[in-house]
mmCIF file with all atom_site columns, C-alpha atoms in Angstrom:
data_model
loop_
_atom_site.group_PDB
_atom_site.id
_atom_site.type_symbol
_atom_site.label_atom_id
_atom_site.label_alt_id
_atom_site.label_comp_id
_atom_site.label_asym_id
_atom_site.label_entity_id
_atom_site.label_seq_id
_atom_site.pdbx_PDB_ins_code
_atom_site.Cartn_x
_atom_site.Cartn_y
_atom_site.Cartn_z
_atom_site.occupancy
_atom_site.B_iso_or_equiv
_atom_site.pdbx_formal_charge
_atom_site.auth_seq_id
_atom_site.auth_comp_id
_atom_site.auth_asym_id
_atom_site.auth_atom_id
_atom_site.pdbx_PDB_model_num
ATOM 1   C CA . MET A 1 1   ? 90.051 -65.491 25.090  1.00 49.00 ? 20  MET A CA 1
ATOM 2   C CA . LYS A 1 2   ? 87.492 -67.983 27.280  1.00 49.00 ? 21  LYS A CA 1
ATOM 3   C CA . THR A 1 3   ? 84.259 -66.032 26.737  1.00 47.00 ? 22  THR A CA 1
ATOM 4   C CA . ILE A 1 4   ? 85.000 -65.420 22.335  1.00 47.00 ? 23  ILE A CA 1
ATOM 5   C CA . PRO A 1 5   ? 83.629 -68.879 22.347  1.00 45.00 ? 24  PRO A CA 1
ATOM 6   C CA . ILE A 1 6   ? 80.640 -69.167 24.382  1.00 42.00 ? 25  ILE A CA 1
ATOM 7   C CA . LEU A 1 7   ? 79.584 -66.649 23.224  1.00 38.00 ? 26  LEU A CA 1
ATOM 8   C CA . LEU A 1 8   ? 79.695 -68.197 19.940  1.00 38.00 ? 27  LEU A CA 1
ATOM 9   C CA . ILE A 1 9   ? 78.462 -70.374 21.709  1.00 39.00 ? 28  ILE A CA 1
ATOM 10  C CA . ILE A 1 10  ? 75.869 -69.078 22.911  1.00 39.00 ? 29  ILE A CA 1
ATOM 11  C CA . LEU A 1 11  ? 74.960 -67.287 19.592  1.00 39.00 ? 30  LEU A CA 1
ATOM 12  C CA . LEU A 1 12  ? 74.855 -71.217 17.552  1.00 39.00 ? 31  LEU A CA 1
ATOM 13  C CA . ALA A 1 13  ? 72.383 -72.007 19.907  1.00 38.00 ? 32  ALA A CA 1
ATOM 14  C CA . GLY A 1 14  ? 70.102 -68.781 19.774  1.00 39.00 ? 33  GLY A CA 1
ATOM 15  C CA . SER A 1 15  ? 70.041 -69.791 16.033  1.00 39.00 ? 34  SER A CA 1
ATOM 16  C CA . VAL A 1 16  ? 69.334 -72.801 15.774  1.00 38.00 ? 35  VAL A CA 1
ATOM 17  C CA . THR A 1 17  ? 66.376 -72.807 18.535  1.00 38.00 ? 36  THR A CA 1
ATOM 18  C CA . LYS A 1 18  ? 64.943 -69.936 15.536  1.00 48.00 ? 37  LYS A CA 1
ATOM 19  C CA . ALA A 1 19  ? 65.323 -72.740 13.073  1.00 59.00 ? 38  ALA A CA 1
ATOM 20  C CA . GLN A 1 20  ? 62.347 -73.929 11.741  1.00 71.00 ? 39  GLN A CA 1
ATOM 21  C CA . VAL A 1 21  ? 61.242 -77.352 12.236  1.00 89.00 ? 40  VAL A CA 1
ATOM 22  C CA . LEU A 1 22  ? 59.497 -79.519 9.797   1.00 92.00 ? 41  LEU A CA 1
ATOM 23  C CA . ARG A 1 23  ? 57.400 -82.533 10.527  1.00 96.00 ? 42  ARG A CA 1
ATOM 24  C CA . LYS A 1 24  ? 54.929 -85.272 8.684   1.00 97.00 ? 43  LYS A CA 1
ATOM 25  C CA . TYR A 1 25  ? 51.521 -84.507 11.015  1.00 97.00 ? 44  TYR A CA 1
ATOM 26  C CA . SER A 1 26  ? 48.449 -86.824 9.984   1.00 97.00 ? 45  SER A CA 1
ATOM 27  C CA . ILE A 1 27  ? 45.287 -84.451 9.116   1.00 97.00 ? 46  ILE A CA 1
ATOM 28  C CA . SER A 1 28  ? 42.518 -86.341 11.698  1.00 96.00 ? 47  SER A CA 1
ATOM 29  C CA . ASN A 1 29  ? 41.903 -89.897 10.403  1.00 95.00 ? 48  ASN A CA 1
ATOM 30  C CA . SER A 1 30  ? 41.373 -89.701 6.991   1.00 96.00 ? 49  SER A CA 1
ATOM 31  C CA . GLY A 1 31  ? 44.362 -91.119 6.378   1.00 96.00 ? 50  GLY A CA 1
ATOM 32  C CA . CYS A 1 32  ? 46.039 -88.289 4.571   1.00 98.00 ? 51  CYS A CA 1
ATOM 33  C CA . THR A 1 33  ? 48.830 -86.337 6.520   1.00 98.00 ? 52  THR A CA 1
ATOM 34  C CA . TYR A 1 34  ? 50.606 -83.416 5.764   1.00 98.00 ? 53  TYR A CA 1
ATOM 35  C CA . TYR A 1 35  ? 53.890 -81.648 5.939   1.00 97.00 ? 54  TYR A CA 1
ATOM 36  C CA . ASN A 1 36  ? 54.251 -78.305 8.734   1.00 97.00 ? 55  ASN A CA 1
ATOM 37  C CA . TYR A 1 37  ? 55.912 -76.476 10.648  1.00 95.00 ? 56  TYR A CA 1
ATOM 38  C CA . CYS A 1 38  ? 53.354 -76.208 13.672  1.00 96.00 ? 57  CYS A CA 1
ATOM 39  C CA . ASP A 1 39  ? 50.403 -79.259 14.428  1.00 94.00 ? 58  ASP A CA 1
ATOM 40  C CA . ILE A 1 40  ? 47.135 -78.590 13.607  1.00 96.00 ? 59  ILE A CA 1
ATOM 41  C CA . ASP A 1 41  ? 44.084 -79.575 15.574  1.00 96.00 ? 60  ASP A CA 1
ATOM 42  C CA . PHE A 1 42  ? 41.660 -80.117 12.539  1.00 98.00 ? 61  PHE A CA 1
ATOM 43  C CA . GLU A 1 43  ? 37.663 -80.091 13.260  1.00 97.00 ? 62  GLU A CA 1
ATOM 44  C CA . ILE A 1 44  ? 34.482 -82.701 11.057  1.00 98.00 ? 63  ILE A CA 1
ATOM 45  C CA . GLU A 1 45  ? 32.360 -81.148 9.065   1.00 97.00 ? 64  GLU A CA 1
ATOM 46  C CA . TYR A 1 46  ? 30.125 -83.099 6.512   1.00 97.00 ? 65  TYR A CA 1
ATOM 47  C CA . SER A 1 47  ? 29.444 -80.763 3.622   1.00 94.00 ? 66  SER A CA 1
ATOM 48  C CA . GLU A 1 48  ? 25.349 -81.174 1.602   1.00 92.00 ? 67  GLU A CA 1
ATOM 49  C CA . ASP A 1 49  ? 26.577 -84.405 -0.153  1.00 92.00 ? 68  ASP A CA 1
ATOM 50  C CA . SER A 1 50  ? 27.833 -86.196 3.028   1.00 96.00 ? 69  SER A CA 1
ATOM 51  C CA . SER A 1 51  ? 31.359 -86.307 1.826   1.00 96.00 ? 70  SER A CA 1
ATOM 52  C CA . LYS A 1 52  ? 33.670 -85.707 4.614   1.00 97.00 ? 71  LYS A CA 1
ATOM 53  C CA . VAL A 1 53  ? 35.120 -82.127 6.272   1.00 98.00 ? 72  VAL A CA 1
ATOM 54  C CA . TYR A 1 54  ? 38.884 -82.234 7.803   1.00 98.00 ? 73  TYR A CA 1
ATOM 55  C CA . LYS A 1 55  ? 39.654 -78.517 8.751   1.00 97.00 ? 74  LYS A CA 1
ATOM 56  C CA . GLY A 1 56  ? 42.127 -76.113 10.951  1.00 98.00 ? 75  GLY A CA 1
ATOM 57  C CA . ALA A 1 57  ? 44.862 -73.551 10.870  1.00 98.00 ? 76  ALA A CA 1
ATOM 58  C CA . CYS A 1 58  ? 47.720 -72.716 13.598  1.00 97.00 ? 77  CYS A CA 1
ATOM 59  C CA . GLN A 1 59  ? 50.363 -70.547 13.025  1.00 97.00 ? 78  GLN A CA 1
ATOM 60  C CA . LYS A 1 60  ? 54.059 -69.750 13.265  1.00 95.00 ? 79  LYS A CA 1
ATOM 61  C CA . ASP A 1 61  ? 56.583 -66.727 13.259  1.00 94.00 ? 80  ASP A CA 1
ATOM 62  C CA . GLY A 1 62  ? 53.444 -64.272 12.028  1.00 96.00 ? 81  GLY A CA 1
ATOM 63  C CA . ILE A 1 63  ? 52.206 -66.736 9.379   1.00 97.00 ? 82  ILE A CA 1
ATOM 64  C CA . THR A 1 64  ? 49.357 -68.936 9.099   1.00 98.00 ? 83  THR A CA 1
ATOM 65  C CA . TYR A 1 65  ? 49.159 -72.033 8.069   1.00 98.00 ? 84  TYR A CA 1
ATOM 66  C CA . GLY A 1 66  ? 45.459 -74.111 7.595   1.00 98.00 ? 85  GLY A CA 1
ATOM 67  C CA . VAL A 1 67  ? 44.564 -77.554 5.854   1.00 98.00 ? 86  VAL A CA 1
ATOM 68  C CA . ILE A 1 68  ? 41.055 -78.684 4.674   1.00 98.00 ? 87  ILE A CA 1
ATOM 69  C CA . CYS A 1 69  ? 40.758 -81.904 3.310   1.00 98.00 ? 88  CYS A CA 1
ATOM 70  C CA . VAL A 1 70  ? 37.688 -82.835 1.510   1.00 98.00 ? 89  VAL A CA 1
ATOM 71  C CA . GLU A 1 71  ? 37.035 -86.453 2.241   1.00 97.00 ? 90  GLU A CA 1
ATOM 72  C CA . LEU A 1 72  ? 34.962 -86.781 -1.125  1.00 97.00 ? 91  LEU A CA 1
ATOM 73  C CA . VAL A 1 73  ? 31.752 -89.462 -0.695  1.00 95.00 ? 92  VAL A CA 1
ATOM 74  C CA . PHE A 1 74  ? 31.633 -90.508 -4.480  1.00 93.00 ? 93  PHE A CA 1
ATOM 75  C CA . GLY A 1 75  ? 35.424 -90.655 -5.999  1.00 93.00 ? 94  GLY A CA 1
ATOM 76  C CA . ILE A 1 76  ? 35.509 -89.221 -9.591  1.00 97.00 ? 95  ILE A CA 1
ATOM 77  C CA . GLN A 1 77  ? 37.442 -91.165 -11.983 1.00 96.00 ? 96  GLN A CA 1
ATOM 78  C CA . ASP A 1 78  ? 37.996 -88.570 -14.849 1.00 98.00 ? 97  ASP A CA 1
ATOM 79  C CA . LEU A 1 79  ? 40.683 -86.060 -13.802 1.00 97.00 ? 98  LEU A CA 1
ATOM 80  C CA . SER A 1 80  ? 39.278 -82.743 -15.473 1.00 97.00 ? 99  SER A CA 1
ATOM 81  C CA . LYS A 1 81  ? 36.314 -83.141 -13.935 1.00 98.00 ? 100 LYS A CA 1
ATOM 82  C CA . ALA A 1 82  ? 38.108 -84.207 -10.386 1.00 98.00 ? 101 ALA A CA 1
ATOM 83  C CA . GLU A 1 83  ? 40.242 -80.705 -10.743 1.00 98.00 ? 102 GLU A CA 1
ATOM 84  C CA . GLU A 1 84  ? 36.554 -79.412 -12.160 1.00 98.00 ? 103 GLU A CA 1
ATOM 85  C CA . LEU A 1 85  ? 35.106 -79.749 -9.204  1.00 97.00 ? 104 LEU A CA 1
ATOM 86  C CA . MET A 1 86  ? 38.357 -78.475 -6.774  1.00 98.00 ? 105 MET A CA 1
ATOM 87  C CA . ILE A 1 87  ? 38.081 -74.805 -8.815  1.00 98.00 ? 106 ILE A CA 1
ATOM 88  C CA . THR A 1 88  ? 34.690 -74.717 -7.736  1.00 97.00 ? 107 THR A CA 1
ATOM 89  C CA . TYR A 1 89  ? 35.606 -75.243 -4.671  1.00 97.00 ? 108 TYR A CA 1
ATOM 90  C CA . SER A 1 90  ? 38.345 -73.160 -4.720  1.00 98.00 ? 109 SER A CA 1
ATOM 91  C CA . ASP A 1 91  ? 35.444 -70.588 -5.578  1.00 98.00 ? 110 ASP A CA 1
ATOM 92  C CA . TYR A 1 92  ? 33.731 -71.579 -2.758  1.00 96.00 ? 111 TYR A CA 1
ATOM 93  C CA . LEU A 1 93  ? 36.012 -70.564 -0.426  1.00 97.00 ? 112 LEU A CA 1
ATOM 94  C CA . LYS A 1 94  ? 37.433 -67.746 -1.541  1.00 97.00 ? 113 LYS A CA 1
ATOM 95  C CA . THR A 1 95  ? 33.799 -65.876 -0.873  1.00 96.00 ? 114 THR A CA 1
ATOM 96  C CA . THR A 1 96  ? 33.866 -67.867 2.290   1.00 95.00 ? 115 THR A CA 1
ATOM 97  C CA . LEU A 1 97  ? 37.011 -66.817 3.319   1.00 96.00 ? 116 LEU A CA 1
ATOM 98  C CA . ASN A 1 98  ? 36.122 -62.543 2.248   1.00 97.00 ? 117 ASN A CA 1
ATOM 99  C CA . ILE A 1 99  ? 39.132 -62.779 -1.335  1.00 98.00 ? 118 ILE A CA 1
ATOM 100 C CA . LYS A 1 100 ? 38.576 -59.699 -2.886  1.00 98.00 ? 119 LYS A CA 1
ATOM 101 C CA . LYS A 1 101 ? 41.196 -60.083 -5.441  1.00 98.00 ? 120 LYS A CA 1
ATOM 102 C CA . ALA A 1 102 ? 42.776 -63.407 -6.955  1.00 98.00 ? 121 ALA A CA 1
ATOM 103 C CA . VAL A 1 103 ? 45.504 -63.021 -9.465  1.00 98.00 ? 122 VAL A CA 1
ATOM 104 C CA . GLY A 1 104 ? 43.871 -66.342 -11.097 1.00 97.00 ? 123 GLY A CA 1
ATOM 105 C CA . TYR A 1 105 ? 44.639 -70.591 -11.477 1.00 98.00 ? 124 TYR A CA 1
ATOM 106 C CA . GLY A 1 106 ? 47.955 -72.005 -12.088 1.00 97.00 ? 125 GLY A CA 1
ATOM 107 C CA . LYS A 1 107 ? 46.944 -75.477 -13.836 1.00 97.00 ? 126 LYS A CA 1
ATOM 108 C CA . GLY A 1 108 ? 49.239 -77.561 -14.441 1.00 95.00 ? 127 GLY A CA 1
ATOM 109 C CA . HIS A 1 109 ? 50.157 -79.215 -11.018 1.00 97.00 ? 128 HIS A CA 1
ATOM 110 C CA . ARG A 1 110 ? 51.011 -82.568 -10.565 1.00 97.00 ? 129 ARG A CA 1
ATOM 111 C CA . LEU A 1 111 ? 51.640 -83.674 -6.545  1.00 97.00 ? 130 LEU A CA 1
ATOM 112 C CA . ASN A 1 112 ? 54.797 -85.234 -6.031  1.00 94.00 ? 131 ASN A CA 1
ATOM 113 C CA . LYS A 1 113 ? 54.758 -85.351 -10.499 1.00 95.00 ? 132 LYS A CA 1
ATOM 114 C CA . ASP A 1 114 ? 52.239 -87.991 -10.205 1.00 96.00 ? 133 ASP A CA 1
ATOM 115 C CA . GLU A 1 115 ? 50.068 -87.932 -13.022 1.00 97.00 ? 134 GLU A CA 1
ATOM 116 C CA . ASN A 1 116 ? 47.133 -89.315 -10.715 1.00 97.00 ? 135 ASN A CA 1
ATOM 117 C CA . THR A 1 117 ? 46.812 -85.919 -8.836  1.00 98.00 ? 136 THR A CA 1
ATOM 118 C CA . ARG A 1 118 ? 46.186 -81.959 -10.248 1.00 98.00 ? 137 ARG A CA 1
ATOM 119 C CA . GLY A 1 119 ? 45.670 -79.329 -8.478  1.00 98.00 ? 138 GLY A CA 1
ATOM 120 C CA . ILE A 1 120 ? 45.820 -75.154 -8.896  1.00 98.00 ? 139 ILE A CA 1
ATOM 121 C CA . LEU A 1 121 ? 48.365 -72.247 -7.317  1.00 98.00 ? 140 LEU A CA 1
ATOM 122 C CA . ASP A 1 122 ? 46.378 -69.114 -6.907  1.00 98.00 ? 141 ASP A CA 1
ATOM 123 C CA . TYR A 1 123 ? 47.688 -65.714 -5.271  1.00 98.00 ? 142 TYR A CA 1
ATOM 124 C CA . TRP A 1 124 ? 44.961 -63.849 -2.737  1.00 98.00 ? 143 TRP A CA 1
ATOM 125 C CA . GLU A 1 125 ? 44.039 -60.874 -0.800  1.00 98.00 ? 144 GLU A CA 1
ATOM 126 C CA . ASP A 1 126 ? 42.042 -60.486 1.716   1.00 98.00 ? 145 ASP A CA 1
ATOM 127 C CA . GLY A 1 127 ? 39.453 -57.888 2.920   1.00 97.00 ? 146 GLY A CA 1
ATOM 128 C CA . ASP A 1 128 ? 41.991 -57.350 5.949   1.00 97.00 ? 147 ASP A CA 1
ATOM 129 C CA . LYS A 1 129 ? 45.345 -56.956 3.074   1.00 97.00 ? 148 LYS A CA 1
ATOM 130 C CA . ASP A 1 130 ? 46.270 -60.444 4.086   1.00 98.00 ? 149 ASP A CA 1
ATOM 131 C CA . LYS A 1 131 ? 48.552 -61.430 1.465   1.00 98.00 ? 150 LYS A CA 1
ATOM 132 C CA . TRP A 1 132 ? 48.147 -65.908 0.382   1.00 98.00 ? 151 TRP A CA 1
ATOM 133 C CA . LYS A 1 133 ? 48.936 -68.397 -0.940  1.00 98.00 ? 152 LYS A CA 1
ATOM 134 C CA . ILE A 1 134 ? 47.315 -71.358 -1.543  1.00 98.00 ? 153 ILE A CA 1
ATOM 135 C CA . LYS A 1 135 ? 47.775 -74.952 -3.705  1.00 98.00 ? 154 LYS A CA 1
ATOM 136 C CA . CYS A 1 136 ? 45.040 -77.160 -4.050  1.00 98.00 ? 155 CYS A CA 1
ATOM 137 C CA . TRP A 1 137 ? 45.007 -80.752 -5.509  1.00 98.00 ? 156 TRP A CA 1
ATOM 138 C CA . THR A 1 138 ? 43.117 -83.740 -6.134  1.00 98.00 ? 157 THR A CA 1
ATOM 139 C CA . ASN A 1 139 ? 43.655 -87.395 -6.866  1.00 98.00 ? 158 ASN A CA 1
ATOM 140 C CA . GLY A 1 140 ? 39.287 -87.791 -7.355  1.00 97.00 ? 159 GLY A CA 1
ATOM 141 C CA . ARG A 1 141 ? 38.924 -89.537 -4.019  1.00 97.00 ? 160 ARG A CA 1
ATOM 142 C CA . TYR A 1 142 ? 39.971 -86.403 -1.711  1.00 98.00 ? 161 TYR A CA 1
ATOM 143 C CA . ILE A 1 143 ? 40.569 -81.923 -2.497  1.00 98.00 ? 162 ILE A CA 1
ATOM 144 C CA . GLY A 1 144 ? 43.367 -80.880 -0.026  1.00 98.00 ? 163 GLY A CA 1
ATOM 145 C CA . PHE A 1 145 ? 43.099 -76.883 0.135   1.00 98.00 ? 164 PHE A CA 1
ATOM 146 C CA . MET A 1 146 ? 46.531 -76.172 1.111   1.00 98.00 ? 165 MET A CA 1
ATOM 147 C CA . TYR A 1 147 ? 46.660 -71.872 2.139   1.00 98.00 ? 166 TYR A CA 1
ATOM 148 C CA . VAL A 1 148 ? 49.120 -69.516 3.933   1.00 98.00 ? 167 VAL A CA 1
ATOM 149 C CA . TYR A 1 149 ? 48.243 -66.388 4.831   1.00 98.00 ? 168 TYR A CA 1
ATOM 150 C CA . SER A 1 150 ? 49.921 -63.381 6.579   1.00 98.00 ? 169 SER A CA 1
ATOM 151 C CA . SER A 1 151 ? 49.732 -59.528 6.077   1.00 97.00 ? 170 SER A CA 1
ATOM 152 C CA . LYS A 1 152 ? 53.788 -59.398 5.687   1.00 95.00 ? 171 LYS A CA 1
ATOM 153 C CA . THR A 1 153 ? 55.174 -61.415 2.407   1.00 95.00 ? 172 THR A CA 1
ATOM 154 C CA . LEU A 1 154 ? 55.432 -64.474 2.596   1.00 96.00 ? 173 LEU A CA 1
ATOM 155 C CA . PRO A 1 155 ? 58.786 -66.340 2.542   1.00 95.00 ? 174 PRO A CA 1
ATOM 156 C CA . GLU A 1 156 ? 58.075 -68.422 -0.672  1.00 94.00 ? 175 GLU A CA 1
ATOM 157 C CA . PRO A 1 157 ? 60.896 -70.973 -0.173  1.00 94.00 ? 176 PRO A CA 1
ATOM 158 C CA . ALA A 1 158 ? 59.033 -71.895 3.197   1.00 93.00 ? 177 ALA A CA 1
ATOM 159 C CA . VAL A 1 159 ? 55.748 -71.341 2.067   1.00 96.00 ? 178 VAL A CA 1
ATOM 160 C CA . ASP A 1 160 ? 56.298 -73.676 -0.764  1.00 97.00 ? 179 ASP A CA 1
ATOM 161 C CA . VAL A 1 161 ? 57.196 -76.952 0.736   1.00 96.00 ? 180 VAL A CA 1
ATOM 162 C CA . PHE A 1 162 ? 54.349 -76.725 3.248   1.00 97.00 ? 181 PHE A CA 1
ATOM 163 C CA . LEU A 1 163 ? 51.493 -76.574 -0.023  1.00 98.00 ? 182 LEU A CA 1
ATOM 164 C CA . ASP A 1 164 ? 53.741 -78.999 -1.150  1.00 97.00 ? 183 ASP A CA 1
ATOM 165 C CA . GLY A 1 165 ? 53.640 -80.805 0.919   1.00 97.00 ? 184 GLY A CA 1
ATOM 166 C CA . PHE A 1 166 ? 49.990 -82.987 1.376   1.00 98.00 ? 185 PHE A CA 1
ATOM 167 C CA . ARG A 1 167 ? 49.585 -86.341 1.285   1.00 98.00 ? 186 ARG A CA 1
ATOM 168 C CA . PHE A 1 168 ? 46.797 -88.808 0.266   1.00 97.00 ? 187 PHE A CA 1
ATOM 169 C CA . ALA A 1 169 ? 45.662 -91.457 2.121   1.00 95.00 ? 188 ALA A CA 1
ATOM 170 C CA . GLU A 1 170 ? 46.765 -94.836 0.717   1.00 88.00 ? 189 GLU A CA 1
ATOM 171 C CA . ALA A 1 171 ? 44.440 -96.443 -1.680  1.00 74.00 ? 190 ALA A CA 1
ATOM 172 C CA . LYS A 1 172 ? 42.415 -98.995 0.131   1.00 64.00 ? 191 LYS A CA 1
#
């Protein structure tokens, strides 16, 4: 009789250690944050217009989680123009990331139901046949490009928590 409770405890402990833990992380010193299952070390670069670009990725359970955060040097008040810039940037990333197939951008997304944000969603496939899901967010001051990819089927609920976990820096 004593072996059954001990076996049950061992099984429960094993399942708890395999559970994914979601944490809030900072995107370097941008002021933006994201929720993820693994910590990302960010590199900082500058775009042609001198906007700061923070980018990095991490892997967990065969899935790559990545973030590219662009701190725009010149903010854009008109959110439809900010959305156009976000789409142009996403199109640029398609070429640099070797994307071969795309479903097409789904527009009309709002980060955390905030009407002062714009977002897009797309599903991609790269040259290695990896499956990608991306969401990109803007508030006119930042562009947050969130992506996941894997050779296996993506676990949609866990992936969606990450893709919707971007948070903009507070207004200064």
